[in-house]
C-alpha positions as a Python dict, from the first residue, in 0.01 Angstrom:
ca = {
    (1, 'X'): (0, 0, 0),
    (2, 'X'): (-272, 112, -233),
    (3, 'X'): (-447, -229, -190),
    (4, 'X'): (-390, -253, 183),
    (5, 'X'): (-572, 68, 296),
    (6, 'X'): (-864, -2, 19),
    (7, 'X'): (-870, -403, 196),
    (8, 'X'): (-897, -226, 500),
    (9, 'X'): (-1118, 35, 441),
    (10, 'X'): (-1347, -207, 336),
    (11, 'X'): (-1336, -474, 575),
    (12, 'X'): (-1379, -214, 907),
    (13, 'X'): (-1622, -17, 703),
    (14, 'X'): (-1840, -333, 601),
    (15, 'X'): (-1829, -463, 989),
    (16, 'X'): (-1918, -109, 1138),
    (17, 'X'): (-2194, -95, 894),
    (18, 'X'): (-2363, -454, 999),
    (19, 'X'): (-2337, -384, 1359),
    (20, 'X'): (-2427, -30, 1337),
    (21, 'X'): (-2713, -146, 1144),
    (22, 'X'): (-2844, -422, 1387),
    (23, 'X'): (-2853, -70, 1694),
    (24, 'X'): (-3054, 114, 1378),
    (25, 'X'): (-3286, -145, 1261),
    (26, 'X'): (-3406, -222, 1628),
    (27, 'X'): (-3454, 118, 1772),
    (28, 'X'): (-3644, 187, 1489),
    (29, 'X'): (-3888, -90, 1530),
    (30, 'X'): (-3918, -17, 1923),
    (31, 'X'): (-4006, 338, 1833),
    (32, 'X'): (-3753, 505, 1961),
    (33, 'X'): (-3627, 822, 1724),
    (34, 'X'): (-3293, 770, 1579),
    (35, 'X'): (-3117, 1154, 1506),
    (36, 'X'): (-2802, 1008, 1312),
    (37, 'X'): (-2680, 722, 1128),
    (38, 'X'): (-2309, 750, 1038),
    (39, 'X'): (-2012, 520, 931),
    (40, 'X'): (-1690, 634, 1016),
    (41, 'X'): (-1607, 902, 1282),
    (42, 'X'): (-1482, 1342, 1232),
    (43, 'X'): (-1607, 1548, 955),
    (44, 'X'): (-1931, 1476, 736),
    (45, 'X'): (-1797, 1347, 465),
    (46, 'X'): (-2172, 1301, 263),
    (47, 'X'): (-2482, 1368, 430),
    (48, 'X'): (-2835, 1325, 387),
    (49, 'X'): (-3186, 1355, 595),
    (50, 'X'): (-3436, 1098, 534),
    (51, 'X'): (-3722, 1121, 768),
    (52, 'X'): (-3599, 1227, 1107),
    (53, 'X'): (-3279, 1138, 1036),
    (54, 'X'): (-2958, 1176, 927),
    (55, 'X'): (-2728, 952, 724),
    (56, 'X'): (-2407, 1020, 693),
    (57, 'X'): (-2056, 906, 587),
    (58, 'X'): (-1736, 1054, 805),
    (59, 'X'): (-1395, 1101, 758),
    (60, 'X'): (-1196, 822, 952),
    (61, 'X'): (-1350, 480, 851),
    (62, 'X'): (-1267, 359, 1197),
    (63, 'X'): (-1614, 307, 1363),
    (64, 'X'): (-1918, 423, 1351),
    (65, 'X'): (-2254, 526, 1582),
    (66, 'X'): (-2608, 589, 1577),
    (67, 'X'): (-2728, 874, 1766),
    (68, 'X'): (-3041, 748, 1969),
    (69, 'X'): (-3224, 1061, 2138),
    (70, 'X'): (-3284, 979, 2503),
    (71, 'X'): (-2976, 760, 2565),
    (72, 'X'): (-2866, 1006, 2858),
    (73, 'X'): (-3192, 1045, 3078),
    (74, 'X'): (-3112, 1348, 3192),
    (75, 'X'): (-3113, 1495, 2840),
    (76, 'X'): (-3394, 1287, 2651),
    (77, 'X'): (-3529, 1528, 2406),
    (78, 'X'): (-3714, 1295, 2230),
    (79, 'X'): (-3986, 1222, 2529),
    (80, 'X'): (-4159, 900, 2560),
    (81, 'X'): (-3956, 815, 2233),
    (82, 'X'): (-3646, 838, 2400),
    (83, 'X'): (-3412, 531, 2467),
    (84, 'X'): (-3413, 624, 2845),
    (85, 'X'): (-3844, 623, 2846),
    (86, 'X'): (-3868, 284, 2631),
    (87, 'X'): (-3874, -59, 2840),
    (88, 'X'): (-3612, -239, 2973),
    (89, 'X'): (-3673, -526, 2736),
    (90, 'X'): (-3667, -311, 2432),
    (91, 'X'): (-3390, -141, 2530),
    (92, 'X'): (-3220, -473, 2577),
    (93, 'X'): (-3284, -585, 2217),
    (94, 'X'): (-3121, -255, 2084),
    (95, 'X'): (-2842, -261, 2283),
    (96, 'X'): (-2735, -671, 2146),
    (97, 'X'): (-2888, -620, 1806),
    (98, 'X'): (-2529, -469, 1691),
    (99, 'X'): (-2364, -789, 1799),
    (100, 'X'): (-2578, -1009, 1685),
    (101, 'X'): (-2579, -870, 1331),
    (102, 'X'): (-2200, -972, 1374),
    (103, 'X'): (-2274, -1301, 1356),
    (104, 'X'): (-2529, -1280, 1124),
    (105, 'X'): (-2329, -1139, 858),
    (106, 'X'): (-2042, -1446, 878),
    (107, 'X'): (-2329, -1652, 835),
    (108, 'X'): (-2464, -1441, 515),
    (109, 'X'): (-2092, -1463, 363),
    (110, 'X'): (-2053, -1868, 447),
    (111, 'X'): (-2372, -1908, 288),
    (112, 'X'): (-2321, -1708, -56),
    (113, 'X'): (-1941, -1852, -91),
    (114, 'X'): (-2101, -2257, 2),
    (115, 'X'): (-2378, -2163, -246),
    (116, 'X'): (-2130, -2073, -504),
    (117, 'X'): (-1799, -2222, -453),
    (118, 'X'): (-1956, -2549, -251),
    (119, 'X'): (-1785, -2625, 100),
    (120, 'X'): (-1444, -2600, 87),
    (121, 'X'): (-1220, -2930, 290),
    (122, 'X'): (-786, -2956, 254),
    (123, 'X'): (-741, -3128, -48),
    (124, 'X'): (-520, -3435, 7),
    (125, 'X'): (-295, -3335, -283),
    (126, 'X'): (29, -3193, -148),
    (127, 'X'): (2, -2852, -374),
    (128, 'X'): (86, -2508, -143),
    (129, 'X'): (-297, -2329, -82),
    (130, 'X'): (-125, -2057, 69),
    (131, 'X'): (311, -1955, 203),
    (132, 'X'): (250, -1761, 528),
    (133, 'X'): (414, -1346, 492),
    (134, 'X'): (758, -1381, 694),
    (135, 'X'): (758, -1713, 717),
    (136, 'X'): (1083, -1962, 627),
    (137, 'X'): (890, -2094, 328),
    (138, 'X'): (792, -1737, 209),
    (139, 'X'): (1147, -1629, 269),
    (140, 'X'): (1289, -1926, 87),
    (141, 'X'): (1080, -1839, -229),
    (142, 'X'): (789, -2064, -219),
    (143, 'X'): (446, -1998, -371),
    (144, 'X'): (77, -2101, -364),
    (145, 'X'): (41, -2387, -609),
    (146, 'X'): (367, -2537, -583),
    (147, 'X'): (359, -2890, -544),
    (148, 'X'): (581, -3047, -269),
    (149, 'X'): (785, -3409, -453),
    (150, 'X'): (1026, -3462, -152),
    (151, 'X'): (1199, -3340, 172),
    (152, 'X'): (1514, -3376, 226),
    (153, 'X'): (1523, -3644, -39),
    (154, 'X'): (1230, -3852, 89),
    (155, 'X'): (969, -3865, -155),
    (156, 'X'): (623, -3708, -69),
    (157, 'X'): (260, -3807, -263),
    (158, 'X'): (34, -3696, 15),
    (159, 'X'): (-37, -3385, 214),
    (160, 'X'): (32, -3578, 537),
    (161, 'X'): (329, -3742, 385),
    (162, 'X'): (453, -3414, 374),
    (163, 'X'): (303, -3251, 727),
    (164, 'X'): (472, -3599, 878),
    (165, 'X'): (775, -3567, 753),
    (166, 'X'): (861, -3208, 868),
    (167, 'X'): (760, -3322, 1275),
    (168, 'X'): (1052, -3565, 1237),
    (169, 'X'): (1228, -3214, 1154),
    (170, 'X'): (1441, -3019, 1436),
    (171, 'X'): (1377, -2642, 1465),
    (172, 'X'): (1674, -2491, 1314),
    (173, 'X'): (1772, -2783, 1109),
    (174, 'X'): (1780, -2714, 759),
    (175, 'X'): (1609, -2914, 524),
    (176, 'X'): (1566, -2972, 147),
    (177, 'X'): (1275, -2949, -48),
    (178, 'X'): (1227, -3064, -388),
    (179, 'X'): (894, -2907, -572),
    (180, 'X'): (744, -2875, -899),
    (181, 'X'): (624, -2517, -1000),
    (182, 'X'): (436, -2581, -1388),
    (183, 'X'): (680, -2785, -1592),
    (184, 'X'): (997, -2688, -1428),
    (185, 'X'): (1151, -2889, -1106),
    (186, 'X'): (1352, -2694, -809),
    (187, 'X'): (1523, -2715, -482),
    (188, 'X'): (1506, -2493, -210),
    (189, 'X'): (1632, -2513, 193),
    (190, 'X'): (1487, -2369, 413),
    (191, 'X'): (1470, -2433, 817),
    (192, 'X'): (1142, -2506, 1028),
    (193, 'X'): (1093, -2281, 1346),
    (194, 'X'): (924, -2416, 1666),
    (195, 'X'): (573, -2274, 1695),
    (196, 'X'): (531, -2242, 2076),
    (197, 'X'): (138, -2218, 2045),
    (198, 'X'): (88, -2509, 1802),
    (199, 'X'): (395, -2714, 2004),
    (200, 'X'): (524, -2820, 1645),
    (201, 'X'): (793, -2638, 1387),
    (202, 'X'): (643, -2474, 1122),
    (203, 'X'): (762, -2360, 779),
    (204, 'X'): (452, -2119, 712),
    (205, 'X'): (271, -2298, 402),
    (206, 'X'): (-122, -2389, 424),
    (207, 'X'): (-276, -2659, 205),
    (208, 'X'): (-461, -2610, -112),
    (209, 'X'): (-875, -2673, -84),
    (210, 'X'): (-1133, -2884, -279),
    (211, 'X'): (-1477, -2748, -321),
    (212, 'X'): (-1801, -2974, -301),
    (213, 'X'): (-2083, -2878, -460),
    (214, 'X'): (-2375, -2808, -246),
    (215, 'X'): (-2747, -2749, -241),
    (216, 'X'): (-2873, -2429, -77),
    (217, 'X'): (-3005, -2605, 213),
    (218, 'X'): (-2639, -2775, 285),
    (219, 'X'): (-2490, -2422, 208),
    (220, 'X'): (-2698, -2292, 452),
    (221, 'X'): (-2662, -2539, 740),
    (222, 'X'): (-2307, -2570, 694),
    (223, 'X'): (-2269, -2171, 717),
    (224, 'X'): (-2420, -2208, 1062),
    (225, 'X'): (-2254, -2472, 1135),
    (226, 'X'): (-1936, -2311, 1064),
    (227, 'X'): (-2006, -1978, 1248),
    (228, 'X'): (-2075, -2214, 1535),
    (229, 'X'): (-1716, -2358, 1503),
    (230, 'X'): (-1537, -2061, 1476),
    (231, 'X'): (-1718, -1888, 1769),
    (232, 'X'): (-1701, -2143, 1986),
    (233, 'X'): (-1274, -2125, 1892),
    (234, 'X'): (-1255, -1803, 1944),
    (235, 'X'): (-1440, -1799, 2298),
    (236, 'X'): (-1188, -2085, 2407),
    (237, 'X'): (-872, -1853, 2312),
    (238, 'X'): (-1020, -1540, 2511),
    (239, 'X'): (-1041, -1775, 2791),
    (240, 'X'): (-679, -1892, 2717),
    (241, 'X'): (-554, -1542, 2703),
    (242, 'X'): (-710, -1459, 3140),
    (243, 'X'): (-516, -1832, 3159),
    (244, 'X'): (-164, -1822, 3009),
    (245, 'X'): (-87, -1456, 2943),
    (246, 'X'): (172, -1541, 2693),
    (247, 'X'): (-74, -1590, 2478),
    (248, 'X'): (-117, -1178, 2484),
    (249, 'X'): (148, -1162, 2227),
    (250, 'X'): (-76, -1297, 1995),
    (251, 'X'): (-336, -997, 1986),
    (252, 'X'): (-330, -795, 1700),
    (253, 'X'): (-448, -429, 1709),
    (254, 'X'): (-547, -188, 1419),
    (255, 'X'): (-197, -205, 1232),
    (256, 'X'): (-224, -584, 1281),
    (257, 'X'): (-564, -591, 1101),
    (258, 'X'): (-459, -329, 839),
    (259, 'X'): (-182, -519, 769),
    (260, 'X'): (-370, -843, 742),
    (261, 'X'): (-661, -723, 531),
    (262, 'X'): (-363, -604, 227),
    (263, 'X'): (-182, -990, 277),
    (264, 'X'): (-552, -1137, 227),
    (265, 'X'): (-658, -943, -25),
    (266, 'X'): (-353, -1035, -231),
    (267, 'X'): (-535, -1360, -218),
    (268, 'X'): (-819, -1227, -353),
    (269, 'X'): (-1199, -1114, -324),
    (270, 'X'): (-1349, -1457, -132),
    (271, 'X'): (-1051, -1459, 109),
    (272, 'X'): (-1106, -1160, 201),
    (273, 'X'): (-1498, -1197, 249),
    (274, 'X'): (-1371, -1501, 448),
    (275, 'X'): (-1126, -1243, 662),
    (276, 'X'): (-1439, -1027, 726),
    (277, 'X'): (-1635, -1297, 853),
    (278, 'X'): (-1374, -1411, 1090),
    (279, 'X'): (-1331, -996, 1230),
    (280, 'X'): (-1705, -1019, 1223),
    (281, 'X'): (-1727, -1266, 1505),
    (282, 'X'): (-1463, -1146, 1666),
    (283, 'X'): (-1582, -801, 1711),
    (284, 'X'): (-1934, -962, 1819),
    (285, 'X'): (-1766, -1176, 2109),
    (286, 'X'): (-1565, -903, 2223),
    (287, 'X'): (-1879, -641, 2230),
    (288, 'X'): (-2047, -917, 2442),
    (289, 'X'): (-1806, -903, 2715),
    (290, 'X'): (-1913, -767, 3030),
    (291, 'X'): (-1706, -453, 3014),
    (292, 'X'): (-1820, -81, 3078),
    (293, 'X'): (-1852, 110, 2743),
    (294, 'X'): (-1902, -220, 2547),
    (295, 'X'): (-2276, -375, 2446),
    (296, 'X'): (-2246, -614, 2697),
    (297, 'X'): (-2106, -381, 3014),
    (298, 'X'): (-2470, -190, 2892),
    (299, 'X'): (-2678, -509, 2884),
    (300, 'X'): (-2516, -586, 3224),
    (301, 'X'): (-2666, -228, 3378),
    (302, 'X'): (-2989, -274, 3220),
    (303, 'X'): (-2985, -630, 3374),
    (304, 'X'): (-2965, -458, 3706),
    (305, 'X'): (-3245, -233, 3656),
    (306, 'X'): (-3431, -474, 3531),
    (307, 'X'): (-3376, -666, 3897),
    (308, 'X'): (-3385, -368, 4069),
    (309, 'X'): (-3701, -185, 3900),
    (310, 'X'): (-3502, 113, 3864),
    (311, 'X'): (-3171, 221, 3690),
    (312, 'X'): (-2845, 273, 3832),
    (313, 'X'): (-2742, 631, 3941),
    (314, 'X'): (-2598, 865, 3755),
    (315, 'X'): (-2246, 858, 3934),
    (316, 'X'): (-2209, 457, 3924),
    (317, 'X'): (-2269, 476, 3575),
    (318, 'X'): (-2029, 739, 3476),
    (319, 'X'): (-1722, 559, 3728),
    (320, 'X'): (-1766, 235, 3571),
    (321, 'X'): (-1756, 367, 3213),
    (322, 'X'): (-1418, 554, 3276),
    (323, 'X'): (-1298, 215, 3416),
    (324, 'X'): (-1405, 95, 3086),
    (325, 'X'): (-1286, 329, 2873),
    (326, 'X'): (-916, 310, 3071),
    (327, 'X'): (-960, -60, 3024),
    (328, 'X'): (-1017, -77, 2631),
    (329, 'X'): (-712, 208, 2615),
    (330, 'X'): (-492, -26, 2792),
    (331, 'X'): (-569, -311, 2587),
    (332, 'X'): (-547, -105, 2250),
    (333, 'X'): (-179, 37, 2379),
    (334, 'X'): (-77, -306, 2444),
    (335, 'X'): (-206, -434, 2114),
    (336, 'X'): (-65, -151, 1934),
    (337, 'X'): (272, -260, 2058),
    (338, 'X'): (272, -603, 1979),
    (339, 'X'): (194, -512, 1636),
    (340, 'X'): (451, -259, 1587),
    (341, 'X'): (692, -528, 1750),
    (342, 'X'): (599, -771, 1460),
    (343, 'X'): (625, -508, 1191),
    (344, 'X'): (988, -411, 1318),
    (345, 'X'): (1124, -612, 1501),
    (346, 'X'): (1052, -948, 1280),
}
């Protein structure tokens, strides 16, 4: 439990922090004054002024804001350094510069573990990299490093030896696997369950990995490379969720992600970094979506006074934010519920 809320703590803390940064950073260099800084939202934990302003560290590690002066017009105390006085195009920059530092920090972490580790690919070996938490092969006793000999009697010397032989597998059918764990030899059965998203039964095990050394330049490519890759996944399955909403049970809310970050950082310190980066993009996709209250619902309205030559009033403003705001609470209810189904009801 311990380990769970200090993986999580860290993980929402780290990505509030980079995106919060990317708002700071920019509105500093456009000029415009900047009256907070703070990580986490309710009481001041730690405080301190620097300059003109204030840096601080709140109670509930949940979020995060910068407090802009000017970014209601009607109450812009900070005059032509306001948000609301600056131009459109600066104001622009600000509002994306949280998301984009989103994808700059996956990048940052791809880079340092390529750098180190070298560029992880599935080994061919057929050792266990990782048994999936509720899983048939987690419940059957199965750990990372075993190494798979045979199913159901069938001997296996190959990865896909072994990924091949469990699709001639029925869901439900029990099977028997032989595996070697150190010196000692064991059995176990255990039965496959039909994934409907994959359209193939799973058991819940991952493969192990095989690092390749590379040189920083490879490191780095292959880091952007890689954020390309993921981003360009995770863009197809938010399309996927407006066309098959059965795919809605698959969102996770905060419990989800708390629960997550403690599995992962059983794993360790580099699959968590690798969890972070994942969240990372995610959270800078979903800020980019056209949606009141989000980045992008406020790059949208500065579009429009930028096409316009003058902002949108007051009152359209405020109704399209409460449609955003009822939108994100429906979406966080409905998340919420899926993960409390999957905490207690599998």
């Amino acid at each position: 439990m311990i380990l769970t809320i200090a993986a999580a703590v860290f993980v929402f803390g780290l990505l509030v922090l980079v995106h919060e940064f990317g708002h700071f950073i920019t509105a500093k260099l456009t000029g415009m004054r900047v009256d907070e800084f703070a990580i986490g939202f309710g009481p001041k934990l730690i405080s301190r002024k620097h300059g003109e302003t204030l840096y601080s560290l709140r109670a509930v590690p949940l979020g995060g804001f910068n407090d802009i002066a000017g970014m209601d017009a009607d109450n812009n105390t900070a005059g032509e350094r306001g948000f609301c006085a600056k131009p459109v195009l600066s104001r622009m920059v600000v509002i994306l510069a949280g998301a984009a530092m989103n994808f700059v920090l996956p990048i940052i972490v791809f880079f340092a573990i390529y750098a180190t580790l070298g560029a992880a690919s599935p080994s061919p070996e057929p050792i266990l990299g990782g048994v999936i938490p509720g899983m048939s092969a987690e419940k059957a006793g199965l750990l990372e490093g075993d190494r798979i000999l045979s199913v159901d009697g069938q001997t296996v010397t190959t990865w896909k030896d072994f990924t091949d032989k469990l699709q001639d597998i029925e869901a439900g059918q029990n099977i028997l696997l032989r595996y070697q764990r150190g010196e000692e030899m064991e059995e176990v059965t255990l039965s496959p369950t039909f994934n409907e998203q994959e359209k193939r039964v799973l058991i819940g095990v991952q493969s192990s990995v095989v690092y390749e050394e590379q040189t920083l330049p490879e490191a780095f490519t292959a880091a952007i490379v890689h954020t390309k890759e993921i981003t360009a996944f995770m863009i197809e399955s938010i399309v996927r969720l407006f066309k098959e909403p059965e795919q809605t049970e698959n969102l996770a809310g905060p419990i989800g992600i708390v629960q997550m970050s403690g599995q992962v950082a059983e794993r360790g310190f580099i699959p968590l970094m690798n969890f972070a980066a994942l969240l990372s993009i995610n959270l800078g996709i979903i800020n980019l979506l056209p949606v009141p209250v989000l980045d992008g619902g406020h790059f949208v309205n500065l579009f429009i006074e930028a096409v316009r030559g003058k902002p949108l009033g007051t009152k359209a403003v405020a109704y399209t934010q409460r449609v955003g705001i009822a939108l994100l609470i429906m979406l966080m209810l409905f998340a919420t519920k899926n993960d409390l189904v999957r905490v207690f009801m599998k």
